[in-house]
Amino acid sequence: MRLTRNTFTAVLLLILCQISLPAFSQLGIPITISKPTEYEDRVLRSEKSEDSKFTLPKRFIQNTVTHYNYYFNANTKLNEVLERAKLGFKDDYSELLPFYNYSLDITAGDSIQLDSITYKASSGIALHDLRNDWVDNLYLLWGASFYLQKKFDSAYLMFQFINYAFAPKEKDGYYLTIGSARDGNSAYSIATKEKSSLPKKIFSEPPSRNDAFIWQIRNFLAQDQFAEASSLILALKNDPVFPKRLNNDLAEVQSYWFYKQNMWDSAALYLTKALSNATNLQEKARWEYLAAQLYEQAGNYKDSEKYYGKVSSHTTDPILDIYARLSTIRVNRDGGEQTIEKNVAKLIRMAKQSKYEDYRDIIYYMAAQMQLQGNNIDEAMALLLKSTRYANNGIEQRNKAFLQLADLSLAKKNYRQAYNFYDSLKMDDPTLKNVEEITAKKKSLGLIAGNLEIIERQDSLQHIAAMPEDERKDFVKKLVKQLRKQQGLKDEPSSSGSPFTTPTIPSLFPTNTRGEWYFYNATSRSRGQADFKSRWGTRANMDNWRRAAATGNIIPNNVSGQNPNNRTPTGQQETELSFDALYDNLPLTPETIKLSNDSIQEAMLALGKAYIQNIEDCNAGTTTLEELRTKFPEFAKMDEVLFNLFYCYNKNGDAAKAAALKKSLSQNYANSNYNKILTTGINPNSGLPNPEATKTYEDIYDLFIEGNFAEAIAQKKKADSIYNKISGHHNCYTLKRFIM
């Protein structure tokens, strides 16, 4: 924003200055305003501009009133709108910064103030003589308010109007031809030549027509109209009369033009030329940081290190300062092949220093990014975990580390770990992006983690049950002791073997201790807490805690419907930590062994389906379901297993296995719904096909045939989310047509 406020130093000096200027002015373009009925006959001051000469006293009065009653107030409001937008804007220094430290979406929300600017500007024009010196400046404010409201068409018309209405004129009032050699004009010039006299610079605002060109370029770039912006930039660069005062503004919009098209090196070059346009040192430091980022993106590490180094001397933001220091280390390439290791070691040493104690989460996060550049995934994950242990800079920084840990774990197919990291995210973080996608991943991974938990638990119980009895009891006793110790409970009391022996219960308030109050005695207090926990367990500090605990421990009937929001989403009721309680859970009888195997079979089926349908990992799905076929060939839902295996093998192009599975399904499960779906394309349980759904899937099939696979997959996911809920497996009809 280059709209500055001018002040008069003395009224007398102004009058003396005005005497040296001509006492006449060209008539401006009349403004047409629809008047209310009761004011139709009233003549506005702008409508009387032609009625009299523009004398020196009249000019002085008109300029003064227009300037201070209208332009000054409107310009102040415009700057306040920008200041509020900047205050609400928050940068993420770990990512490439936006070009400006405000968003047009935010300024557009301040519509009341921007409408007030429009009202002030239009009133200032209509209520005063059109020959005063502030009319073009008011029109520029009017256009700027349109731009900040994202009314780009209106802004374009206003800036274009300024270009034509305030173009240079001959003495007789006729316009000179713009951009042409006619009338003695230059064919290479479209700008207005500005007077360079000292009184003119002190006591008047430069003509706004040249500023309107810069605003018009901004308006084009806001709409991604790069060709129009480029042509205007080139015309102004080659214009011999384009004023030097706007060279920085022109460099700024050039940099923005390159920035929006990912031309990082050119964007950085022109941004460094526009640094003086920053309104304060903090904004200058921010642009220096952005220039360094752009040089880094372009691979120019020397200049990147140079501008990162400049940030610390200008910024007043400690977070930006620490990021600049860390980035200076990151782009340093003096270490040769061992650059990453040396730079990471520097950051680790920084983290151990007390003066950087409040920024350890940022330092470890930055070190992890360096390790990722070297494809050192495990080392990066270890550093990200360290970053999460320090929450000095809010949930935003911690969420970034957890999200990256989750994504890395998911890429490594460590699904349980990925679920735990997704579950650690604070979803109320306003900076968190793709919340719906994260929630969907968390739900799918929660289903996988829950079923893996069931399988591993039942396998472990069966393994313990298979031990010799004495070894099994010793193992359970050691396990109980270990678990109670982890939870801070004392060891389980051992029985003497006599049912008539009553154990002596130690007094909570022993009399043989020294004379001090119970709550001042740390030993008594800790023993009391341990006794309470051993009897009641971990109890919430709330009313009706028994009922709440019982409700929370209800085991759902369907394993596949586990709640994904728990860290271990198995729905398992919390077991009392005693030998008898744990030993009774072991499958030692044929009935309990069967129940355990049933749990494993159902969990393996749900796990395989989750791999295939939820995260589209057919390899993991086929491995799980093939293991289920091998371990439990008599599984009651084997037809569903074969159907899902058929889908995956067909998708992976293994036609032989798919054909064998289809044959096995038709021979062994001829009456199964899944066999009928494969042979007829219709789910018998869904009733008659939904015509709308059938038409939708046929259109998707046509997209597959045409080779538009990306669009077809996107449309299929959308259709599945709609029609799976209301009409069963209609999508299988199209699937059958596609895969057979």
CSV table of N, CA and C in Angstrom, one decimal, residues 141-281:
chain,number,residue,atom,x,y,z
A,141,LEU,N,-8.8,5.2,-4.1
A,141,LEU,CA,-9.2,4.6,-2.9
A,141,LEU,C,-10.5,3.7,-3.2
A,142,TRP,N,-11.4,4.3,-4.0
A,142,TRP,CA,-12.6,3.6,-4.3
A,142,TRP,C,-12.3,2.2,-5.0
A,143,GLY,N,-11.4,2.3,-6.0
A,143,GLY,CA,-11.0,1.0,-6.6
A,143,GLY,C,-10.3,0.1,-5.7
A,144,ALA,N,-9.4,0.6,-4.8
A,144,ALA,CA,-8.7,-0.3,-3.8
A,144,ALA,C,-9.7,-1.0,-2.9
A,145,SER,N,-10.8,-0.3,-2.5
A,145,SER,CA,-11.8,-0.9,-1.6
A,145,SER,C,-12.5,-2.0,-2.4
A,146,PHE,N,-12.8,-1.9,-3.7
A,146,PHE,CA,-13.4,-2.9,-4.5
A,146,PHE,C,-12.4,-4.1,-4.5
A,147,TYR,N,-11.1,-3.9,-4.7
A,147,TYR,CA,-10.1,-5.0,-4.8
A,147,TYR,C,-10.1,-5.7,-3.4
A,148,LEU,N,-10.1,-5.0,-2.3
A,148,LEU,CA,-10.0,-5.7,-1.0
A,148,LEU,C,-11.3,-6.4,-0.7
A,149,GLN,N,-12.4,-6.1,-1.4
A,149,GLN,CA,-13.7,-6.8,-1.2
A,149,GLN,C,-13.8,-8.0,-2.2
A,150,LYS,N,-12.7,-8.2,-3.0
A,150,LYS,CA,-12.7,-9.2,-4.0
A,150,LYS,C,-13.8,-9.0,-5.1
A,151,LYS,N,-14.2,-7.7,-5.3
A,151,LYS,CA,-15.0,-7.4,-6.4
A,151,LYS,C,-14.1,-7.0,-7.6
A,152,PHE,N,-13.5,-8.0,-8.2
A,152,PHE,CA,-12.5,-7.7,-9.1
A,152,PHE,C,-13.0,-7.1,-10.4
A,153,ASP,N,-14.2,-7.4,-10.8
A,153,ASP,CA,-14.7,-6.7,-12.0
A,153,ASP,C,-14.9,-5.2,-11.8
A,154,SER,N,-15.4,-4.9,-10.7
A,154,SER,CA,-15.6,-3.5,-10.4
A,154,SER,C,-14.3,-2.8,-10.2
A,155,ALA,N,-13.3,-3.4,-9.6
A,155,ALA,CA,-12.0,-2.8,-9.4
A,155,ALA,C,-11.3,-2.6,-10.7
A,156,TYR,N,-11.5,-3.6,-11.7
A,156,TYR,CA,-10.9,-3.4,-13.0
A,156,TYR,C,-11.5,-2.2,-13.7
A,157,LEU,N,-12.8,-2.0,-13.6
A,157,LEU,CA,-13.4,-0.9,-14.3
A,157,LEU,C,-13.0,0.4,-13.7
A,158,MET,N,-12.8,0.4,-12.4
A,158,MET,CA,-12.4,1.7,-11.7
A,158,MET,C,-11.0,2.1,-12.1
A,159,PHE,N,-10.1,1.1,-12.1
A,159,PHE,CA,-8.7,1.4,-12.4
A,159,PHE,C,-8.6,1.8,-13.9
A,160,GLN,N,-9.4,1.1,-14.7
A,160,GLN,CA,-9.4,1.4,-16.1
A,160,GLN,C,-9.9,2.9,-16.4
A,161,PHE,N,-10.9,3.2,-15.6
A,161,PHE,CA,-11.5,4.5,-15.7
A,161,PHE,C,-10.5,5.6,-15.3
A,162,ILE,N,-9.7,5.3,-14.2
A,162,ILE,CA,-8.6,6.3,-13.9
A,162,ILE,C,-7.6,6.4,-15.0
A,163,ASN,N,-7.3,5.3,-15.6
A,163,ASN,CA,-6.3,5.3,-16.7
A,163,ASN,C,-6.8,6.3,-17.9
A,164,TYR,N,-8.1,6.2,-18.2
A,164,TYR,CA,-8.6,7.0,-19.3
A,164,TYR,C,-8.9,8.5,-18.9
A,165,ALA,N,-9.6,8.6,-17.8
A,165,ALA,CA,-10.2,9.9,-17.4
A,165,ALA,C,-9.1,10.9,-17.0
A,166,PHE,N,-7.9,10.3,-16.4
A,166,PHE,CA,-6.9,11.2,-16.0
A,166,PHE,C,-5.6,11.1,-16.8
A,167,ALA,N,-5.8,10.7,-18.1
A,167,ALA,CA,-4.7,10.7,-19.0
A,167,ALA,C,-4.3,12.1,-19.4
A,168,PRO,N,-3.0,12.3,-19.8
A,168,PRO,CA,-2.6,13.6,-20.2
A,168,PRO,C,-3.4,14.2,-21.3
A,169,LYS,N,-3.7,15.6,-21.2
A,169,LYS,CA,-4.5,16.3,-22.1
A,169,LYS,C,-3.7,17.4,-22.8
A,170,GLU,N,-4.2,17.9,-23.9
A,170,GLU,CA,-3.6,19.1,-24.5
A,170,GLU,C,-4.2,20.3,-23.8
A,171,LYS,N,-3.7,21.5,-24.2
A,171,LYS,CA,-4.2,22.7,-23.5
A,171,LYS,C,-5.6,23.0,-23.8
A,172,ASP,N,-6.1,22.5,-25.0
A,172,ASP,CA,-7.5,22.8,-25.3
A,172,ASP,C,-8.5,21.7,-24.7
A,173,GLY,N,-7.9,20.8,-23.9
A,173,GLY,CA,-8.8,19.9,-23.2
A,173,GLY,C,-8.9,18.5,-23.9
A,174,TYR,N,-8.3,18.4,-25.1
A,174,TYR,CA,-8.4,17.1,-25.8
A,174,TYR,C,-7.4,16.1,-25.2
A,175,TYR,N,-7.7,14.8,-25.2
A,175,TYR,CA,-6.8,13.8,-24.7
A,175,TYR,C,-5.7,13.5,-25.7
A,176,LEU,N,-4.5,13.3,-25.2
A,176,LEU,CA,-3.4,12.9,-26.0
A,176,LEU,C,-3.6,11.3,-26.2
A,177,THR,N,-3.2,10.8,-27.4
A,177,THR,CA,-3.4,9.4,-27.7
A,177,THR,C,-2.4,8.6,-26.9
A,178,ILE,N,-2.8,7.7,-26.1
A,178,ILE,CA,-2.0,6.9,-25.2
A,178,ILE,C,-1.3,5.8,-26.0
A,179,GLY,N,0.1,5.7,-25.8
A,179,GLY,CA,0.8,4.7,-26.4
A,179,GLY,C,1.0,4.8,-27.9
A,180,SER,N,1.0,6.1,-28.4
A,180,SER,CA,1.1,6.3,-29.8
A,180,SER,C,2.0,7.5,-30.0
A,181,ALA,N,2.6,7.6,-31.2
A,181,ALA,CA,3.5,8.7,-31.5
A,181,ALA,C,2.7,9.9,-32.0
A,182,ARG,N,1.4,9.8,-32.1
A,182,ARG,CA,0.6,11.0,-32.4
A,182,ARG,C,0.6,12.1,-31.3
A,183,ASP,N,0.3,13.2,-31.7
A,183,ASP,CA,0.2,14.4,-30.8
A,183,ASP,C,1.5,14.7,-30.1
A,184,GLY,N,2.6,14.2,-30.6
A,184,GLY,CA,3.9,14.4,-30.0
A,184,GLY,C,4.1,13.5,-28.8
A,185,ASN,N,3.3,12.5,-28.6
A,185,ASN,CA,3.4,11.6,-27.5
A,185,ASN,C,4.4,10.5,-27.9
A,186,SER,N,4.8,9.7,-26.9
A,186,SER,CA,5.8,8.6,-27.2
A,186,SER,C,5.0,7.3,-27.4
A,187,ALA,N,5.5,6.5,-28.4
A,187,ALA,CA,4.8,5.3,-28.7
A,187,ALA,C,5.2,4.2,-27.7
A,188,TYR,N,6.2,4.5,-26.8
A,188,TYR,CA,6.6,3.5,-25.8
A,188,TYR,C,6.2,3.9,-24.4
A,189,SER,N,5.3,4.9,-24.3
A,189,SER,CA,4.9,5.4,-23.0
A,189,SER,C,3.4,5.4,-22.8
A,190,ILE,N,3.0,4.9,-21.7
A,190,ILE,CA,1.6,4.9,-21.3
A,190,ILE,C,1.4,5.6,-19.9
A,191,ALA,N,2.5,5.9,-19.2
A,191,ALA,CA,2.4,6.5,-17.9
A,191,ALA,C,2.3,8.0,-18.0
A,192,THR,N,1.9,8.6,-16.9
A,192,THR,CA,1.8,10.1,-16.8
A,192,THR,C,3.1,10.6,-16.2
A,193,LYS,N,3.7,11.6,-16.9
A,193,LYS,CA,4.9,12.2,-16.4
A,193,LYS,C,4.6,13.1,-15.2
A,194,GLU,N,5.4,12.8,-14.1
A,194,GLU,CA,5.1,13.5,-12.9
A,194,GLU,C,6.1,14.7,-12.8
A,195,LYS,N,5.6,15.8,-12.2
A,195,LYS,CA,6.4,17.0,-12.0
A,195,LYS,C,7.3,16.8,-10.8
A,196,SER,N,8.5,17.2,-11.0
A,196,SER,CA,9.5,16.9,-9.9
A,196,SER,C,9.9,18.1,-9.1
A,197,SER,N,9.2,19.2,-9.2
A,197,SER,CA,9.5,20.4,-8.4
A,197,SER,C,9.3,20.1,-6.9
A,198,LEU,N,10.1,20.7,-6.1
A,198,LEU,CA,10.0,20.5,-4.7
A,198,LEU,C,8.7,20.9,-4.1
A,199,PRO,N,8.1,22.1,-4.4
A,199,PRO,CA,6.8,22.4,-3.8
A,199,PRO,C,5.7,21.4,-4.2
A,200,LYS,N,5.8,20.9,-5.4
A,200,LYS,CA,4.8,19.9,-5.9
A,200,LYS,C,4.9,18.6,-5.1
A,201,LYS,N,6.1,18.2,-4.8
A,201,LYS,CA,6.3,17.0,-4.0
A,201,LYS,C,5.9,17.2,-2.5
A,202,ILE,N,6.0,18.4,-2.0
A,202,ILE,CA,5.7,18.6,-0.6
A,202,ILE,C,4.2,18.8,-0.4
A,203,PHE,N,3.6,19.5,-1.2
A,203,PHE,CA,2.2,20.0,-1.0
A,203,PHE,C,1.1,19.3,-1.8
A,204,SER,N,1.5,18.3,-2.5
A,204,SER,CA,0.4,17.6,-3.3
A,204,SER,C,0.7,16.2,-3.5
A,205,GLU,N,-0.3,15.4,-3.7
A,205,GLU,CA,-0.1,13.9,-3.9
A,205,GLU,C,0.2,13.7,-5.3
A,206,PRO,N,1.1,12.7,-5.6
A,206,PRO,CA,1.4,12.4,-7.0
A,206,PRO,C,0.1,12.0,-7.7
A,207,PRO,N,0.0,12.1,-9.1
A,207,PRO,CA,-1.2,11.7,-9.8
A,207,PRO,C,-1.4,10.2,-9.6
A,208,SER,N,-2.6,9.8,-9.3
A,208,SER,CA,-2.9,8.4,-9.0
A,208,SER,C,-3.0,7.5,-10.2
A,209,ARG,N,-2.9,8.1,-11.4
A,209,ARG,CA,-3.0,7.3,-12.6
A,209,ARG,C,-1.9,6.2,-12.7
A,210,ASN,N,-0.7,6.6,-12.3
A,210,ASN,CA,0.4,5.7,-12.3
A,210,ASN,C,0.3,4.6,-11.3
A,211,ASP,N,-0.3,5.0,-10.1
A,211,ASP,CA,-0.5,4.0,-9.0
A,211,ASP,C,-1.6,3.0,-9.5
A,212,ALA,N,-2.6,3.5,-10.3
A,212,ALA,CA,-3.7,2.7,-10.7
A,212,ALA,C,-3.2,1.5,-11.6
A,213,PHE,N,-2.1,1.8,-12.3
A,213,PHE,CA,-1.5,0.7,-13.1
A,213,PHE,C,-1.0,-0.5,-12.2
A,214,ILE,N,-0.4,-0.1,-11.1
A,214,ILE,CA,0.1,-1.1,-10.2
A,214,ILE,C,-1.0,-1.9,-9.6
A,215,TRP,N,-2.1,-1.2,-9.2
A,215,TRP,CA,-3.3,-1.8,-8.6
A,215,TRP,C,-4.0,-2.7,-9.6
A,216,GLN,N,-3.9,-2.3,-10.9
A,216,GLN,CA,-4.5,-3.1,-11.9
A,216,GLN,C,-3.8,-4.4,-12.1
A,217,ILE,N,-2.4,-4.4,-12.0
A,217,ILE,CA,-1.7,-5.6,-12.0
A,217,ILE,C,-2.0,-6.5,-10.9
A,218,ARG,N,-2.1,-5.9,-9.7
A,218,ARG,CA,-2.5,-6.8,-8.5
A,218,ARG,C,-3.9,-7.4,-8.8
A,219,ASN,N,-4.8,-6.6,-9.4
A,219,ASN,CA,-6.1,-7.1,-9.6
A,219,ASN,C,-6.1,-8.3,-10.6
A,220,PHE,N,-5.2,-8.2,-11.7
A,220,PHE,CA,-5.1,-9.3,-12.6
A,220,PHE,C,-4.5,-10.5,-11.9
A,221,LEU,N,-3.5,-10.4,-11.1
A,221,LEU,CA,-2.9,-11.5,-10.4
A,221,LEU,C,-3.8,-12.2,-9.4
A,222,ALA,N,-4.7,-11.4,-8.8
A,222,ALA,CA,-5.7,-12.0,-7.9
A,222,ALA,C,-6.6,-13.0,-8.6
A,223,GLN,N,-6.8,-12.7,-9.9
A,223,GLN,CA,-7.7,-13.6,-10.7
A,223,GLN,C,-6.9,-14.6,-11.6
A,224,ASP,N,-5.5,-14.7,-11.4
A,224,ASP,CA,-4.6,-15.5,-12.1
A,224,ASP,C,-4.7,-15.2,-13.6
A,225,GLN,N,-4.8,-13.9,-14.0
A,225,GLN,CA,-4.8,-13.5,-15.3
A,225,GLN,C,-3.4,-13.0,-15.6
A,226,PHE,N,-2.5,-14.0,-15.8
A,226,PHE,CA,-1.1,-13.8,-15.9
A,226,PHE,C,-0.7,-13.1,-17.2
A,227,ALA,N,-1.4,-13.4,-18.3
A,227,ALA,CA,-1.0,-12.7,-19.6
A,227,ALA,C,-1.3,-11.2,-19.5
A,228,GLU,N,-2.5,-10.9,-19.0
A,228,GLU,CA,-2.8,-9.4,-18.9
A,228,GLU,C,-1.8,-8.7,-18.0
A,229,ALA,N,-1.5,-9.4,-16.8
A,229,ALA,CA,-0.6,-8.7,-15.9
A,229,ALA,C,0.8,-8.6,-16.5
A,230,SER,N,1.2,-9.6,-17.2
A,230,SER,CA,2.6,-9.6,-17.9
A,230,SER,C,2.7,-8.5,-18.9
A,231,SER,N,1.7,-8.3,-19.7
A,231,SER,CA,1.7,-7.2,-20.7
A,231,SER,C,1.8,-5.9,-20.1
A,232,LEU,N,1.1,-5.6,-19.0
A,232,LEU,CA,1.1,-4.3,-18.4
A,232,LEU,C,2.5,-4.1,-17.7
A,233,ILE,N,3.0,-5.2,-17.1
A,233,ILE,CA,4.3,-5.1,-16.4
A,233,ILE,C,5.4,-4.7,-17.4
A,234,LEU,N,5.4,-5.4,-18.6
A,234,LEU,CA,6.4,-5.1,-19.6
A,234,LEU,C,6.3,-3.7,-20.1
A,235,ALA,N,5.0,-3.2,-20.3
A,235,ALA,CA,4.8,-1.8,-20.8
A,235,ALA,C,5.4,-0.8,-19.8
A,236,LEU,N,5.2,-1.0,-18.5
A,236,LEU,CA,5.7,-0.1,-17.5
A,236,LEU,C,7.2,-0.2,-17.4
A,237,LYS,N,7.8,-1.4,-17.5
A,237,LYS,CA,9.2,-1.5,-17.4
A,237,LYS,C,9.9,-0.7,-18.5
A,238,ASN,N,9.3,-0.7,-19.7
A,238,ASN,CA,10.0,0.0,-20.8
A,238,ASN,C,9.5,1.4,-21.0
A,239,ASP,N,8.7,1.9,-20.1
A,239,ASP,CA,8.2,3.2,-20.2
A,239,ASP,C,9.2,4.2,-19.7
A,240,PRO,N,9.7,5.2,-20.5
A,240,PRO,CA,10.7,6.1,-20.1
A,240,PRO,C,10.2,7.1,-19.1
A,241,VAL,N,8.9,7.4,-19.0
A,241,VAL,CA,8.5,8.4,-18.0
A,241,VAL,C,7.8,7.7,-16.8
A,242,PHE,N,7.9,6.4,-16.7
A,242,PHE,CA,7.3,5.8,-15.5
A,242,PHE,C,8.1,6.2,-14.2
A,243,PRO,N,7.5,6.8,-13.2
A,243,PRO,CA,8.2,7.4,-12.1
A,243,PRO,C,9.0,6.4,-11.3
A,244,LYS,N,10.2,6.9,-10.8
A,244,LYS,CA,11.1,6.1,-10.0
A,244,LYS,C,10.5,5.7,-8.7
A,245,ARG,N,9.6,6.6,-8.2
A,245,ARG,CA,9.0,6.3,-6.9
A,245,ARG,C,8.2,5.0,-6.9
A,246,LEU,N,7.8,4.5,-8.0
A,246,LEU,CA,7.0,3.3,-8.1
A,246,LEU,C,7.8,2.1,-8.6
A,247,ASN,N,9.1,2.2,-8.7
A,247,ASN,CA,9.9,1.1,-9.2
A,247,ASN,C,9.9,-0.1,-8.2
A,248,ASN,N,9.9,0.2,-6.9
A,248,ASN,CA,9.8,-0.8,-5.9
A,248,ASN,C,8.4,-1.5,-6.0
A,249,ASP,N,7.3,-0.8,-6.3
A,249,ASP,CA,6.0,-1.4,-6.4
A,249,ASP,C,6.0,-2.3,-7.6
A,250,LEU,N,6.6,-1.8,-8.7
A,250,LEU,CA,6.6,-2.6,-9.9
A,250,LEU,C,7.4,-3.9,-9.7
A,251,ALA,N,8.5,-3.8,-9.0
A,251,ALA,CA,9.3,-5.0,-8.6
A,251,ALA,C,8.5,-6.0,-7.7
A,252,GLU,N,7.7,-5.4,-6.8
A,252,GLU,CA,6.9,-6.2,-6.0
A,252,GLU,C,5.9,-7.1,-6.7
A,253,VAL,N,5.1,-6.4,-7.7
A,253,VAL,CA,4.1,-7.2,-8.4
A,253,VAL,C,4.8,-8.1,-9.4
A,254,GLN,N,6.0,-7.8,-9.9
A,254,GLN,CA,6.8,-8.7,-10.7
A,254,GLN,C,7.1,-10.0,-10.0
A,255,SER,N,7.6,-9.8,-8.7
A,255,SER,CA,7.9,-10.9,-7.9
A,255,SER,C,6.7,-11.8,-7.6
A,256,TYR,N,5.6,-11.1,-7.4
A,256,TYR,CA,4.3,-11.8,-7.1
A,256,TYR,C,3.9,-12.6,-8.4
A,257,TRP,N,4.1,-12.0,-9.5
A,257,TRP,CA,3.8,-12.7,-10.8
A,257,TRP,C,4.6,-14.0,-10.9
A,258,PHE,N,5.9,-13.9,-10.7
A,258,PHE,CA,6.7,-15.1,-10.7
A,258,PHE,C,6.4,-16.1,-9.6
A,259,TYR,N,6.1,-15.6,-8.4
A,259,TYR,CA,5.7,-16.4,-7.3
A,259,TYR,C,4.5,-17.3,-7.6
A,260,LYS,N,3.5,-16.7,-8.1
A,260,LYS,CA,2.3,-17.4,-8.4
A,260,LYS,C,2.4,-18.5,-9.5
A,261,GLN,N,3.5,-18.4,-10.2
A,261,GLN,CA,3.8,-19.4,-11.3
A,261,GLN,C,5.0,-20.3,-10.9
A,262,ASN,N,5.3,-20.3,-9.6
A,262,ASN,CA,6.4,-21.2,-9.1
A,262,ASN,C,7.7,-21.0,-9.8
A,263,MET,N,8.0,-19.8,-10.2
A,263,MET,CA,9.3,-19.5,-10.8
A,263,MET,C,10.2,-18.8,-9.7
A,264,TRP,N,10.7,-19.7,-8.8
A,264,TRP,CA,11.2,-19.3,-7.5
A,264,TRP,C,12.4,-18.3,-7.6
A,265,ASP,N,13.4,-18.6,-8.5
A,265,ASP,CA,14.6,-17.8,-8.6
A,265,ASP,C,14.3,-16.3,-9.0
A,266,SER,N,13.4,-16.2,-10.0
A,266,SER,CA,13.0,-14.8,-10.4
A,266,SER,C,12.2,-14.1,-9.4
A,267,ALA,N,11.3,-14.9,-8.7
A,267,ALA,CA,10.5,-14.3,-7.7
A,267,ALA,C,11.4,-13.8,-6.5
A,268,ALA,N,12.4,-14.5,-6.2
A,268,ALA,CA,13.3,-14.1,-5.1
A,268,ALA,C,14.1,-12.8,-5.5
A,269,LEU,N,14.5,-12.8,-6.8
A,269,LEU,CA,15.3,-11.7,-7.3
A,269,LEU,C,14.5,-10.4,-7.2
A,270,TYR,N,13.3,-10.4,-7.7
A,270,TYR,CA,12.5,-9.1,-7.7
A,270,TYR,C,12.0,-8.8,-6.3
A,271,LEU,N,11.8,-9.8,-5.4
A,271,LEU,CA,11.4,-9.5,-4.1
A,271,LEU,C,12.5,-8.8,-3.3
A,272,THR,N,13.7,-9.2,-3.5
A,272,THR,CA,14.8,-8.5,-2.8
A,272,THR,C,14.9,-7.0,-3.3
A,273,LYS,N,14.4,-6.7,-4.5
A,273,LYS,CA,14.4,-5.3,-5.0
A,273,LYS,C,13.3,-4.5,-4.3
A,274,ALA,N,12.3,-5.2,-3.8
A,274,ALA,CA,11.1,-4.6,-3.3
A,274,ALA,C,11.0,-4.5,-1.8
A,275,LEU,N,12.1,-4.9,-1.1
A,275,LEU,CA,12.1,-5.0,0.3
A,275,LEU,C,11.8,-3.6,1.0
A,276,SER,N,12.2,-2.5,0.4
A,276,SER,CA,11.9,-1.2,1.0
A,276,SER,C,10.4,-0.9,1.0
A,277,ASN,N,9.6,-1.7,0.3
A,277,ASN,CA,8.2,-1.4,0.3
A,277,ASN,C,7.5,-1.9,1.6
A,278,ALA,N,8.2,-2.7,2.4
A,278,ALA,CA,7.7,-3.2,3.6
A,278,ALA,C,7.4,-2.0,4.5
A,279,THR,N,6.2,-2.1,5.2
A,279,THR,CA,5.8,-1.0,6.1
A,279,THR,C,6.5,-0.9,7.4
A,280,ASN,N,7.2,-1.9,7.8
A,280,ASN,CA,8.0,-1.9,9.1
A,280,ASN,C,9.1,-3.0,9.0
A,281,LEU,N,9.9,-3.0,10.0
A,281,LEU,CA,11.0,-3.9,10.0
A,281,LEU,C,10.6,-5.4,10.1
